[in-house]
Every structure is written in C-alpha cells, then in structure tokens.
XYZ file of C-alpha atoms in Angstrom:
718
model
C -63.367 37.700 -26.697
C -60.306 36.777 -24.598
C -58.673 40.148 -25.269
C -61.261 42.228 -23.284
C -60.296 40.941 -19.810
C -56.658 41.549 -20.659
C -57.405 45.148 -21.697
C -59.463 45.707 -18.516
C -56.534 44.514 -16.443
C -54.158 46.849 -18.236
C -56.439 49.841 -17.507
C -56.564 49.230 -13.736
C -54.905 51.649 -11.338
C -51.326 50.470 -10.832
C -51.629 51.330 -7.140
C -54.636 49.030 -6.759
C -52.766 46.267 -8.566
C -49.768 46.787 -6.292
C -51.965 46.731 -3.164
C -53.678 43.531 -4.322
C -50.314 41.936 -4.917
C -49.140 42.976 -1.441
C -52.262 41.563 0.262
C -52.055 38.314 -1.726
C -48.406 37.887 -0.841
C -49.120 38.496 2.857
C -52.000 36.001 2.950
C -49.998 33.324 1.144
C -46.971 34.036 3.307
C -49.043 33.824 6.506
C -50.592 30.516 5.493
C -47.174 29.141 4.533
C -45.689 30.306 7.803
C -48.508 28.677 9.807
C -47.992 25.406 7.938
C -44.222 25.536 8.465
C -44.705 26.340 12.168
C -47.048 23.364 12.641
C -44.641 21.057 10.852
C -41.777 22.477 12.950
C -43.756 21.703 16.133
C -44.315 18.102 15.050
C -40.692 17.722 13.935
C -39.358 19.170 17.204
C -41.323 16.673 19.288
C -40.374 13.868 16.902
C -36.671 14.631 17.242
C -37.025 14.775 21.041
C -38.717 11.360 21.012
C -35.966 9.886 18.818
C -33.179 11.405 20.933
C -34.808 10.202 24.163
C -35.289 6.679 22.758
C -31.658 6.530 21.562
C -30.375 7.815 24.932
C -32.449 5.228 26.819
C -31.056 2.460 24.588
C -27.509 3.721 25.201
C -28.058 3.815 28.973
C -29.638 0.330 28.962
C -26.782 -1.122 26.927
C -24.164 0.320 29.279
C -26.050 -0.810 32.400
C -26.563 -4.309 30.959
C -22.861 -4.657 30.092
C -21.967 -3.648 33.669
C -24.395 -5.984 35.473
C -24.135 -9.072 33.228
C -20.902 -10.432 34.859
C -22.403 -9.889 38.342
C -25.697 -11.445 37.269
C -23.857 -14.500 35.938
C -22.004 -14.823 39.280
C -25.326 -14.481 41.144
C -26.948 -17.202 39.011
C -24.063 -19.623 39.559
C -24.028 -19.251 43.369
C -27.830 -19.152 43.814
C -28.225 -22.088 41.429
C -26.012 -24.264 43.647
C -28.177 -23.417 46.731
C -31.646 -23.396 45.131
C -33.815 -26.207 46.442
C -31.250 -27.223 49.060
C -31.283 -24.180 51.309
C -28.561 -22.460 53.265
C -27.449 -25.740 54.747
C -25.765 -26.643 51.472
C -23.574 -23.503 51.494
C -20.354 -25.123 52.628
C -20.833 -28.182 50.464
C -22.022 -26.707 47.130
C -21.567 -22.947 46.912
C -18.657 -21.930 49.099
C -15.969 -22.526 46.475
C -17.946 -20.526 43.868
C -18.527 -17.706 46.400
C -14.862 -17.572 47.289
C -13.986 -17.065 43.587
C -15.992 -13.827 43.494
C -14.053 -10.520 43.642
C -13.713 -9.266 47.214
C -16.556 -7.093 48.425
C -19.030 -7.980 45.671
C -20.996 -11.070 46.928
C -22.837 -11.820 50.169
C -25.077 -14.682 51.304
C -27.649 -13.895 54.060
C -30.166 -15.979 55.904
C -33.908 -15.465 56.006
C -33.572 -13.470 59.215
C -31.026 -11.089 57.645
C -27.980 -12.582 59.318
C -24.854 -12.720 57.176
C -23.651 -16.161 56.232
C -20.872 -15.115 53.851
C -19.272 -11.942 52.502
C -19.569 -8.236 53.348
C -22.658 -6.409 54.599
C -24.802 -5.727 51.535
C -28.075 -3.872 52.241
C -30.990 -2.683 50.188
C -32.137 0.875 50.949
C -34.704 0.761 53.721
C -33.295 -2.348 55.384
C -30.744 -1.145 57.987
C -30.662 -4.422 59.864
C -30.537 -6.715 56.878
C -32.761 -7.596 53.935
C -36.050 -8.793 55.519
C -38.656 -10.459 53.371
C -40.708 -7.268 53.075
C -37.782 -5.383 51.600
C -37.058 -8.176 49.139
C -40.705 -8.212 48.109
C -40.455 -4.542 47.308
C -37.560 -5.049 44.863
C -38.937 -8.273 43.340
C -41.270 -8.063 40.337
C -42.099 -11.752 40.430
C -39.214 -12.844 38.163
C -37.197 -14.183 41.058
C -34.489 -11.538 40.549
C -33.979 -8.627 42.952
C -32.610 -5.226 41.977
C -32.454 -1.971 43.886
C -30.313 0.735 45.364
C -28.324 -0.197 48.400
C -24.840 -0.234 49.893
C -21.923 -2.548 50.530
C -20.102 -1.859 53.796
C -21.660 1.612 53.754
C -20.591 2.444 50.165
C -23.528 3.237 47.777
C -24.054 0.423 45.332
C -26.480 -1.189 42.908
C -27.606 -4.442 44.594
C -28.742 -7.537 42.690
C -30.157 -10.571 44.482
C -31.919 -13.893 44.136
C -33.897 -15.680 46.795
C -32.849 -19.152 47.962
C -35.494 -21.675 48.949
C -34.995 -24.788 51.008
C -36.071 -28.374 50.312
C -39.565 -27.537 51.665
C -39.947 -24.677 49.167
C -39.843 -21.971 51.870
C -37.722 -18.857 51.778
C -34.417 -19.763 53.413
C -32.154 -16.831 52.530
C -30.782 -14.783 49.611
C -27.639 -14.351 47.526
C -26.724 -10.663 46.968
C -24.237 -9.093 44.526
C -23.174 -5.428 44.758
C -22.012 -3.225 41.899
C -20.470 0.069 43.128
C -22.580 3.077 42.127
C -19.397 4.781 40.893
C -19.174 2.226 38.046
C -22.342 3.737 36.525
C -21.622 7.357 37.436
C -19.496 8.050 34.311
C -22.220 7.318 31.768
C -25.009 8.710 33.992
C -23.117 11.983 34.428
C -22.461 12.140 30.689
C -26.138 11.596 29.825
C -27.526 13.797 32.597
C -27.821 17.531 32.060
C -30.221 20.470 31.821
C -32.049 18.764 28.921
C -31.824 15.103 29.997
C -32.502 13.313 33.281
C -31.224 9.743 33.158
C -31.435 6.994 35.742
C -32.161 3.386 36.591
C -35.623 2.724 38.109
C -37.623 -0.120 39.597
C -40.857 -1.110 37.828
C -42.778 0.777 40.529
C -41.003 3.971 39.442
C -38.586 4.240 42.361
C -35.076 5.611 41.573
C -32.207 3.151 41.859
C -29.302 5.155 40.417
C -28.914 8.456 38.611
C -30.106 12.040 39.081
C -33.589 11.774 37.562
C -36.892 12.258 39.362
C -37.121 10.382 42.654
C -40.334 8.670 41.494
C -41.853 8.328 38.044
C -44.874 6.168 38.898
C -45.471 2.618 37.736
C -43.640 1.850 34.473
C -44.797 -1.107 32.445
C -41.828 -2.976 30.968
C -42.403 -4.035 27.370
C -41.709 -7.606 26.353
C -38.334 -8.323 24.715
C -35.999 -5.425 23.959
C -38.681 -2.865 23.012
C -38.326 0.729 24.175
C -41.382 2.524 25.568
C -41.737 6.246 24.764
C -44.401 8.660 26.031
C -44.543 12.250 24.749
C -46.236 13.585 27.902
C -45.492 12.012 31.295
C -46.002 13.901 34.578
C -43.053 13.774 36.939
C -41.977 16.238 39.590
C -44.708 18.706 38.679
C -43.620 18.999 35.012
C -44.544 17.240 31.817
C -41.717 15.183 30.289
C -40.913 13.235 27.169
C -40.105 9.880 28.791
C -38.404 6.787 27.333
C -37.633 3.604 29.277
C -36.204 0.197 28.480
C -35.834 -2.923 30.596
C -32.249 -3.854 31.550
C -32.016 -7.482 30.451
C -33.984 -9.888 32.673
C -33.645 -7.657 35.756
C -36.591 -5.887 37.403
C -34.843 -2.624 36.533
C -35.541 -0.014 33.849
C -33.179 2.465 32.160
C -35.230 5.675 31.848
C -34.464 9.058 30.268
C -36.789 12.060 30.723
C -36.677 15.441 28.939
C -38.937 18.305 30.082
C -41.450 19.239 27.364
C -40.963 22.937 28.012
C -37.194 22.501 27.393
C -37.935 20.544 24.196
C -40.383 23.175 22.889
C -38.342 26.198 24.032
C -36.476 26.512 20.685
C -39.771 26.105 18.822
C -41.413 28.875 20.868
C -38.400 31.095 20.240
C -38.719 30.465 16.504
C -42.475 31.155 16.760
C -41.881 34.539 18.394
C -39.254 35.483 15.848
C -41.566 34.343 13.049
C -44.374 36.601 14.309
C -41.983 39.539 14.459
C -40.592 38.793 10.983
C -44.092 38.400 9.532
C -45.226 41.715 11.013
C -42.078 43.439 9.837
C -42.576 41.944 6.377
C -46.151 43.260 6.204
C -45.018 46.731 7.181
C -42.159 46.563 4.695
C -44.463 45.497 1.864
C -46.889 48.324 2.642
C -43.993 50.762 2.653
C -42.762 49.396 -0.641
C -46.255 49.787 -2.100
C -46.213 53.435 -1.092
C -42.815 53.943 -2.635
C -43.569 51.933 -5.774
C -45.422 54.643 -7.659
C -42.726 57.212 -7.011
C -40.035 54.768 -8.034
C -41.537 54.166 -11.495
C -40.293 57.502 -12.723
C -36.917 57.064 -11.143
C -36.684 53.607 -12.685
C -37.289 55.001 -16.159
C -34.534 57.581 -15.706
C -32.236 54.914 -14.285
C -32.901 52.647 -17.263
C -31.891 55.384 -19.662
C -28.712 56.087 -17.713
C -28.000 52.358 -17.549
C -28.381 51.989 -21.311
C -25.926 54.830 -21.902
C -23.470 53.386 -19.364
C -23.826 49.954 -20.954
C -22.966 51.359 -24.353
C -19.880 53.075 -22.963
C -18.921 49.915 -21.098
C -19.223 47.777 -24.233
C -16.959 50.180 -26.057
C -14.350 50.032 -23.286
C -14.619 46.227 -23.127
C -14.030 46.038 -26.870
C -10.960 48.256 -26.547
C -9.586 46.193 -23.634
C -10.322 42.953 -25.466
C -8.371 44.188 -28.451
C -5.431 45.088 -26.198
C -5.575 41.705 -24.447
C -5.740 39.906 -27.791
C -2.626 41.731 -28.928
C -0.810 40.950 -25.670
C -1.924 37.309 -25.885
C -0.519 36.988 -29.390
C 2.776 38.446 -28.200
C 2.803 36.037 -25.230
C 2.104 33.038 -27.485
C 4.903 34.103 -29.798
C 7.273 34.545 -26.850
C 6.361 31.102 -25.465
C 6.828 29.524 -28.883
C 10.205 31.198 -29.194
C 11.179 29.977 -25.731
C 10.078 26.425 -26.616
C 12.088 26.537 -29.859
C 15.121 27.757 -27.946
C 14.662 24.964 -25.372
C 14.337 22.315 -28.084
C 17.350 23.727 -29.919
C 19.338 23.606 -26.675
C 18.257 20.012 -26.084
C 19.158 18.996 -29.638
C 22.516 20.748 -29.353
C 23.315 19.063 -26.032
C 22.216 15.668 -27.344
C 24.263 15.998 -30.556
C 27.281 17.427 -28.757
C 27.044 14.740 -26.109
C 26.896 11.997 -28.774
C 29.698 13.426 -30.886
C 31.965 13.954 -27.855
C 31.466 10.396 -26.642
C 32.886 8.904 -29.834
C 36.457 10.279 -29.455
C 36.298 9.801 -25.674
C 35.431 6.122 -26.203
C 38.298 5.643 -28.639
C 40.682 7.412 -26.241
C 39.521 5.213 -23.369
C 40.031 1.983 -25.343
C 43.475 2.943 -26.684
C 44.504 4.294 -23.272
C 43.623 0.904 -21.767
C 45.613 -0.936 -24.439
C 48.549 1.492 -24.134
C 48.591 1.278 -20.330
C 48.855 -2.521 -20.503
C 51.862 -2.339 -22.824
C 53.883 0.440 -21.097
C 56.649 -0.719 -18.799
C 58.635 2.471 -18.035
C 57.334 4.105 -14.785
C 57.690 7.601 -16.312
C 55.604 6.538 -19.298
C 53.034 5.013 -16.973
C 52.883 8.319 -15.027
C 52.098 10.190 -18.248
C 49.445 7.573 -19.085
C 47.918 7.974 -15.615
C 47.645 11.764 -16.087
C 46.032 11.099 -19.420
C 43.542 8.823 -17.598
C 42.820 11.614 -15.079
C 42.023 13.978 -17.938
C 39.735 11.358 -19.476
C 38.007 10.879 -16.101
C 37.325 14.624 -15.830
C 35.744 14.730 -19.266
C 33.737 11.572 -18.681
C 32.259 12.995 -15.454
C 30.593 15.739 -17.488
C 29.322 13.256 -20.054
C 27.961 10.891 -17.392
C 26.217 13.779 -15.644
C 24.570 14.708 -18.932
C 23.566 11.072 -19.426
C 21.969 10.885 -15.963
C 19.972 14.083 -16.582
C 18.852 12.803 -19.992
C 17.863 9.424 -18.515
C 15.735 11.093 -15.822
C 14.078 13.325 -18.427
C 13.438 10.292 -20.655
C 11.242 8.648 -18.027
C 12.988 5.257 -18.226
C 14.005 5.289 -14.564
C 11.460 3.336 -12.508
C 11.840 3.872 -8.750
C 11.807 0.779 -6.552
C 9.873 2.079 -3.554
C 10.297 0.154 -0.322
C 11.198 0.496 3.360
C 14.631 2.125 3.647
C 16.711 2.442 6.819
C 17.825 6.067 7.051
C 20.778 5.163 9.288
C 22.229 2.851 6.635
C 21.910 5.452 3.881
C 23.507 8.191 6.003
C 26.385 5.927 7.020
C 27.094 5.098 3.373
C 27.150 8.787 2.417
C 29.307 9.697 5.424
C 31.837 6.978 4.612
C 32.253 8.409 1.109
C 32.788 12.049 2.104
C 34.761 11.753 5.360
C 38.147 11.750 3.560
C 37.265 14.780 1.417
C 35.972 16.713 4.442
C 39.037 15.823 6.492
C 41.326 16.950 3.653
C 39.701 20.430 3.801
C 39.780 20.531 7.601
C 35.982 20.364 7.880
C 34.087 18.653 10.666
C 31.555 16.224 9.163
C 28.945 15.061 11.682
C 25.723 13.081 11.514
C 22.972 12.736 14.106
C 21.839 9.141 14.369
C 18.334 8.448 13.100
C 16.470 5.198 13.748
C 13.553 5.922 11.407
C 12.668 4.014 8.272
C 11.125 5.778 5.271
C 9.386 4.765 2.074
C 11.736 5.588 -0.806
C 14.084 4.103 -3.382
C 17.362 3.325 -1.561
C 19.554 3.938 -4.642
C 17.917 7.212 -5.714
C 17.768 8.470 -2.111
C 21.464 7.720 -1.612
C 22.339 9.574 -4.825
C 20.258 12.598 -3.790
C 22.027 12.835 -0.419
C 25.359 12.193 -2.177
C 24.798 15.288 -4.375
C 23.655 17.453 -1.425
C 26.578 16.469 0.847
C 29.010 16.782 -2.093
C 27.823 20.352 -2.691
C 28.208 21.158 1.005
C 31.789 19.842 1.068
C 32.687 21.698 -2.158
C 31.298 25.103 -1.103
C 32.324 25.093 2.570
C 35.811 26.495 3.237
C 35.825 26.317 7.020
C 33.606 25.151 9.844
C 31.670 21.966 9.369
C 28.760 20.065 7.898
C 25.919 18.497 9.861
C 23.470 15.855 8.622
C 20.376 15.339 10.775
C 16.736 14.246 10.762
C 13.553 15.915 11.995
C 10.260 14.034 12.453
C 7.150 15.980 11.422
C 4.144 13.709 12.030
C 4.143 11.114 9.259
C 7.019 12.846 7.421
C 10.770 12.843 7.958
C 13.101 15.686 6.951
C 16.733 14.785 6.241
C 18.661 18.063 6.466
C 22.206 18.915 5.348
C 23.604 22.006 7.142
C 26.818 23.751 6.124
C 28.747 26.849 7.195
C 29.562 27.985 3.655
C 29.124 31.374 2.022
C 25.332 31.039 1.773
C 22.989 31.849 -1.091
C 21.180 35.114 -1.737
C 17.370 34.958 -1.675
C 17.042 35.885 -5.347
C 19.143 32.850 -6.358
C 17.336 30.168 -4.288
C 15.151 29.089 -7.216
C 17.747 29.272 -9.981
C 20.281 26.978 -8.247
C 18.135 23.948 -9.196
C 18.432 24.718 -12.911
C 20.892 22.954 -15.241
C 24.518 24.232 -15.339
C 23.895 26.958 -12.730
C 26.887 27.565 -10.444
C 27.134 30.535 -8.104
C 30.571 31.937 -7.389
C 32.213 30.086 -10.287
C 32.095 32.414 -13.309
C 35.313 30.832 -14.685
C 33.490 27.429 -14.878
C 36.267 25.678 -12.944
C 35.455 21.975 -13.333
C 37.136 21.170 -10.041
C 34.197 22.930 -8.371
C 31.581 20.750 -10.093
C 29.471 20.902 -13.223
C 26.346 22.716 -12.014
C 24.148 19.622 -12.464
C 24.057 18.197 -8.922
C 21.027 20.146 -7.659
C 19.299 19.757 -11.032
C 19.565 15.972 -10.629
C 18.335 16.223 -7.027
C 15.239 18.094 -8.194
C 14.488 15.498 -10.905
C 14.931 12.519 -8.546
C 12.792 14.148 -5.856
C 10.003 14.700 -8.394
C 10.305 11.057 -9.503
C 10.016 9.798 -5.892
C 7.339 12.269 -4.808
C 9.658 13.842 -2.203
C 9.888 17.551 -1.442
C 13.182 19.469 -1.582
C 13.586 22.705 0.360
C 16.433 25.163 0.871
C 17.063 27.949 3.361
C 20.161 30.111 3.431
C 21.673 33.202 5.000
C 24.527 34.844 3.109
C 27.694 34.644 5.158
C 26.218 32.109 7.604
C 25.552 28.966 5.572
C 22.743 26.958 3.987
C 20.495 24.031 4.797
C 19.039 21.694 2.180
C 16.219 19.344 3.240
C 14.501 16.351 1.653
C 11.058 15.463 3.045
C 9.727 11.897 2.631
C 7.016 9.727 4.250
C 7.882 7.663 7.314
C 7.380 3.912 6.887
C 5.142 1.894 9.156
C 6.943 0.606 12.282
C 8.650 -2.526 11.129
C 12.164 -3.952 11.175
C 14.146 -3.227 8.072
C 15.728 -6.587 7.461
C 19.081 -6.701 5.859
C 19.061 -8.402 2.498
C 20.091 -12.008 2.893
C 23.174 -12.824 0.938
C 22.455 -14.797 -2.173
C 23.454 -18.438 -1.878
C 26.779 -19.113 -3.431
C 26.311 -21.088 -6.593
C 28.848 -23.260 -8.314
C 31.781 -21.430 -9.771
C 31.433 -20.884 -13.515
C 34.355 -21.253 -15.852
C 35.457 -18.166 -17.777
C 33.619 -17.792 -21.108
C 35.156 -19.739 -23.950
C 36.384 -18.128 -27.106
C 33.521 -16.434 -28.952
C 32.974 -15.211 -32.469
C 31.945 -11.575 -32.067
C 30.520 -9.408 -34.845
C 31.537 -5.742 -34.316
C 29.482 -3.187 -36.304
C 30.933 0.359 -36.060
C 31.124 3.050 -38.735
C 33.986 4.951 -37.046
C 37.226 3.178 -38.099
C 39.092 4.340 -34.991
C 36.375 3.016 -32.700
C 36.116 -0.206 -34.702
C 39.849 -0.796 -34.514
C 39.975 -0.121 -30.765
C 37.121 -2.521 -29.971
C 38.655 -5.176 -32.243
C 42.084 -4.951 -30.583
C 40.497 -5.074 -27.103
C 38.363 -8.149 -27.862
C 41.179 -9.997 -29.619
C 43.395 -9.277 -26.622
C 40.821 -11.133 -24.492
C 41.102 -14.189 -26.761
C 37.960 -13.754 -28.900
C 37.633 -13.955 -32.676
C 36.348 -10.704 -34.180
C 34.580 -9.960 -37.473
C 34.024 -6.252 -38.245
C 31.597 -4.340 -40.437
C 31.013 -0.630 -41.083
C 27.204 -0.695 -41.493
C 24.165 -2.963 -41.318
C 24.305 -4.246 -44.927
C 27.988 -5.145 -44.622
C 27.270 -6.988 -41.372
C 24.510 -9.060 -43.006
C 26.807 -9.935 -45.954
C 29.519 -11.098 -43.517
C 27.000 -13.276 -41.678
C 25.497 -14.849 -44.823
C 28.910 -15.690 -46.272
C 30.369 -17.132 -43.058
C 30.430 -20.806 -42.101
C 29.801 -20.027 -38.416
C 27.162 -17.724 -36.974
C 28.364 -15.023 -34.571
C 27.895 -15.687 -30.874
C 27.410 -12.016 -29.944
C 26.783 -8.809 -31.916
C 28.459 -5.669 -30.556
C 27.111 -2.705 -32.511
C 26.834 1.036 -32.393
C 23.276 2.384 -32.188
C 23.650 4.958 -34.967
C 24.899 3.458 -38.219
C 25.062 4.661 -41.832
C 22.066 3.635 -43.901
C 18.491 2.873 -42.892
C 19.237 0.348 -40.131
C 20.029 1.111 -36.492
C 22.068 -1.146 -34.242
C 18.857 -2.627 -32.777
C 17.629 -3.546 -36.255
C 21.007 -5.058 -37.133
C 20.818 -7.426 -34.127
C 17.298 -8.474 -35.178
C 18.242 -8.994 -38.860
C 21.345 -11.020 -37.934
C 19.167 -13.351 -35.842
C 16.774 -13.766 -38.775
C 19.682 -14.508 -41.142
C 21.182 -17.286 -38.963
C 17.812 -18.769 -37.970
C 17.958 -18.146 -34.221
C 18.171 -15.111 -31.899
C 21.668 -13.717 -31.390
C 22.370 -11.701 -28.219
C 23.444 -8.129 -28.746
C 25.261 -5.353 -26.922
C 24.251 -1.856 -28.050
C 26.902 0.874 -27.786
C 25.526 4.416 -27.892
C 26.590 7.921 -27.128
C 23.068 9.290 -27.729
C 21.382 10.634 -24.573
C 18.192 11.892 -26.213
C 15.197 10.642 -24.130
C 13.403 8.994 -27.064
C 16.583 7.176 -28.162
C 17.156 5.859 -24.627
C 13.589 4.536 -24.390
C 13.921 2.839 -27.787
C 17.194 1.135 -26.849
C 15.960 -0.049 -23.440
C 12.838 -1.599 -25.024
C 14.869 -3.984 -27.264
C 16.011 -6.444 -24.592
C 19.659 -6.031 -25.635
C 22.252 -4.896 -23.131
C 22.986 -1.165 -23.356
C 26.381 0.513 -22.768
C 26.731 4.291 -22.937
C 29.899 5.737 -24.406
C 32.425 6.299 -23.074
C 32.511 3.019 -21.178
C 35.445 1.333 -19.509
C 36.841 -1.986 -20.843
C 35.750 -3.590 -17.572
C 32.090 -2.732 -18.288
C 32.345 -4.308 -21.756
C 33.953 -7.416 -20.246
C 31.147 -7.689 -17.654
C 28.518 -7.271 -20.362
C 30.085 -10.069 -22.453
C 30.232 -12.333 -19.417
C 26.554 -11.682 -18.637
C 25.348 -12.312 -22.200
C 23.951 -15.785 -22.759
C 25.435 -17.539 -25.818
C 23.230 -18.092 -28.853
C 21.264 -21.400 -28.992
C 23.560 -22.910 -31.648
C 26.616 -22.018 -29.558
C 25.125 -23.601 -26.433
C 24.508 -26.795 -28.395
C 28.089 -26.871 -29.631
C 29.406 -26.267 -26.101
C 27.291 -29.121 -24.700
C 28.514 -31.460 -27.475
C 32.123 -30.524 -26.759
C 31.593 -31.135 -23.057
C 29.999 -34.530 -23.701
C 32.860 -35.543 -26.018
C 35.395 -34.543 -23.367
C-alpha cells in the first residue's frame, strides 16, 4: 500500500514538481522574512530604549558629580542661617561663605537685594530672585535648581530658601556652577541622534541643546530611570529617558527621534522587499531553465566522470613521484644527521684527547717556570706559555660552545645597567683599538634592560672583539636605540663589510671570511656562533647589516626594564680572615702516568700528602688498606674499568663511612657528560686548567667530617 503514493509522485510532471517547490519556497521565505522583520522592529526599538536609558544614566552621573560639591557648600551655609534668618549672617555663616571659591556663592534677601557674593540670577528674574521665581524652580523639596547667570555668565544655579525665627521667607542662599563645566559631556552626548539636557520637573530646559520644553516629567523615587518609547516634543515623537539628579529638582533627560531610530529598520525593510521580489523572479527563471538544464547536466556528469578518472590517474602518478622524492629527502636528512653526529663525536673526542697533553704541559710548565733562574731560560718558558695559551683558547672556545649546547647554563635574568656593561667592554678593548690606530667610541645610554649581566657582557665582548679584529682603519662605534619597550645595542665598524650571501653563514661554527689560511691570530670562527647561542638562551634577537667596502653593524635587541634604579651590589661584609688550609691527604686517581705525576708533584709542592691510583679499583684498595681516610679525592672523569670519576668519589665515601669531597677533572665537552658531572655536587675543572684554579678549588672544598673533627681536637689541645 505505501508504494502507490510514491509511484504517483514519481510519475508527476517534473515541471509541476519544480513549480510547486518554487511556490513553497517563496511562501516559506515570505513568512520567514515577515517574522524576521517584526522581530527586527522590536529589537531596534529595544536597543534604542537601552541606549537612551544608558545615556541618561551617564548624563545624570556626570551632572551629579559636578553639583555635589556645590550642593554640600549650599547645605552648610543655608544650614547655619535656617531658622535664624539673614540677621545671623555675620555671626554664623560669613566665615563659611568666605571659604567658598570666588564667584560661586551669593546670599540675597527676600526682596532680591544682595547680602553677600556676586550677582547670581535665575532666568526670568532680572532684578533679583523674587519669591515667584523661586517658586517656579522649587518642587517642594526646599532645593532650587534652574538656569541662570553669575555676573552675566550663563550658569546652573542651585539655591535653598532661608526662613527667619517666625518661619517666614527671609532670603535665599544661591550657588552657581558655570554652564561651561557641563558643556563637554553635553556636547559629547548631543548629536543628530541624541538630544541631551538637564530639565526642571515641569519640563523646562536648564542646560543642554534638547527641546526647550518636554512637558511635565514625573521623577521616579530613588535612582530609577523612566523611559517612554513615544513622547511628543517639538512636533516629533521621541524615545525619551529621564533620571533625577540626586535630591535636586532637576532631571537628566535624553531624547531620540523615533523616525531616526526606525530609519535603519525602514531601510532594511525596503531592501528586503526588493530582495524578496528579486528572489521570486530568480526562482521563476530558474524553474524555466531547470528542464533545459537536465540534459546539459547529464552530459556534464559524463564529462566530469571522464575528467575525474584522468585526474585520479595524474594524482597517482604525482603521488608516486612525491613518494620517491620524499624517500630521497628522508635519506638525505638522515645522512646529514649522521654527518652532524659524527662531527660532534669527532670534536668531542678530539677535544678530550687534546686536553690531556695540554694539561700535562701546563702543569710541568708551571713547575719548570718556578725552578728556572736564568732570564734566557725564563724567556723560552714564557714563549712556551704563550703557545700553550693559544692552544687553550681554542679548547676553551670549544668548551663554551659545548656547554651552551648541553643546556647546563641557566641565565640569571635581572635588571642590568647598560652603561656599566658598555664601560666594562670599552675598558677591555681600548688598548687593542689604540694599538691599531682605531677610534673606539661609545654613546652613553642610561637605560636598564632585563638580561643576564654576565652573558650580555660576553655577547658584546665577542661583537666588539670581531669589530676590532676585522677593522683596519677608521673606527668603531657602540650605541643604543630605543624602540618602544625594546632596546637595540649596536656595534658599528668601518671594516671590509660582508656580502649579502654570507650574512647567514657567519653565525655558524668555525666560519671565518677572509681567512682561508686559518690564521689563529685572527680568531677561531666561534665568536658569532657563541653570540647566537647566548642570544637564543636569553630570548634576545641578533641582527646584522653590512655593505661591502663600507662596514657592518651588529645589533642585539632586548626588553627594557621597568623604570627603577639599578642599585650597585653592596660589598659583602668582610668576615674573619681564615688561615691557609692545613696539610691534607689527597687521593689522586688518573690513568695517564704523565698527568698523574704532574698533579702529584704540584700538590706535594704545596705541602700536601698525595696517594695515587690508576683506576677506581686501585683507589678503593688504597683507601681500604690505609690507616687514614683521604681528605679530598682529585680524579679524572674517564677512567679504565666500569667506574667513572663520579662513581669513584661515591664509592670512596662509602668505604670510609662518611662523604668525601671530590674534584672532577675532565677534558670531555660532550653535552651529556657535562650534565652528568654538574649533577654530582662535586667541583668540576675542565682540562687544561691552570694550577691557580686547582689551588682555588682545593681551598673552597670543605674537609671531610672526620678531618673536621680532628682539626677541632687539635685546636682544642693547642
């Protein structure tokens, strides 16, 4: 049974079905449009009512804030005279009246004669404020409010009647507020769509550019706002909202013409009628074209199916090509990553292996230099020290890069005085610039920025050092530019400049332009690489501009600190002088016999007792078989066998029953090794280190608990 209606529908004329659909759509669309138009009408009036109410509240609040001080003055003066009459003016109210601002307060008698202050008049009372005029501006509350003037200047006049001992009207106290004080907000609220003003309860205009008369306005109790959607004024219907201004017989009113409110709605109504008619005509035209388009649609569908098949074939071919290219790209990236890792491993291993002989050379050079007496021999030793310094600069640069890559550097962000940083950098490079005949200048900068003072100083040190190295003549300028909340510290030079194609590559490791011979006197090619890493760590931006043959400018951009005084760090209070460390028993664990011998000779020369071991197991055997536990363990990080230097320090503490302080010596700059060593709590020295650094580390190391007890016992016995 249900299939017959479906078959009957399928046999209908498609044109009739299309026409029925068009008519149904038009009817539904017309009904929807009528409903939307009615809702739009209601919403338009509702928004006008809300806007008018809000504007009236704004006007009332401003007017109340302006008149409240004057009303308080009026109450104080009138209160002193009320019930006593004008005869009590000199005795009770004169001092209060004299405290009023000039030109704002007047006291008049019942006949309009002035008793005190300027001439303040209500409109309509040229000879003074007679009782009839005061009755007109009094709503029974005892307060007076109306338009008037003070010495001929338009003003808003407030007043309060004064009665004598017999209860009769004896005069009035008047306060004037210049009309210009309200003109700013009234002008802002007034316009082609709003008419704002202050009115008396009888509808008379006091201030503003609204209608001259609105008719009697009933003031609601409290702070309620009255709104009427249709109020006749000036021959036009208005949306009117009014609100009483505090206790005064004065209303803040805002009126909007209804025709101006409904003008956008009428415009939308006209456009809607046009759109609806155009839609009906368009639907009828589409119905006429529908039948003819059925055939064209069938042909188009066939062509589309053929084009889709061809497109799928082309997509498959392109996908295959992209897959092949993607595989090649992945292989190339993997190869690049392997090359990068191999380079890192090579640098780390080479760095570690080079530090070992450098450390031994540094120790023996120190011992040799102390024993040489002949000046010629000392000169040769000094040249040997210069050669060691040159090699160590490269190793220390590699260590700094590896430390930044390892992520163990934690910036200490604070307020930094730019002037102090620039002065420190200038003091370091003035001699070098003067030796080359360069003019080194700095523009004073009083700003403070948020940065790490140490890392920022090192960044500027590398930038100024590069400028001095690559500038042959002319000068170098360091200056600051403020850009809103950011500060740019710029380093200008008059060097050879950098070609545009090299501006990105100069921040890579070991890149030096104009130095194909790799002359170490011209640097190592790591300065700008370190600048880039430190800037990324601090969140600063580094920029470079250059013109070949003219010079370059490098800039670091950082946030400006809040205005505050950058206090100099107070010097730490001087504590009691500590005696030099007593003789210690030091366990030295080093697999390299040359290194072990050098450290032993150095420590014994300082008056310490030294026990040596080549690996972790030997060190533990020495500790277990000794009568005295070592005070300090000085060990290499990499040792033969399964234990590292960190593990040796831990195992020695377990063997003697209490923690033993340790100093870790390492030439390994791999990031993961640096993080592991820093996490132990032991002091860390990177090879090659100077004997002075080792001496400072020993002085800073606290003795083991057993040693402290022995020292206290010895002190007590003494």
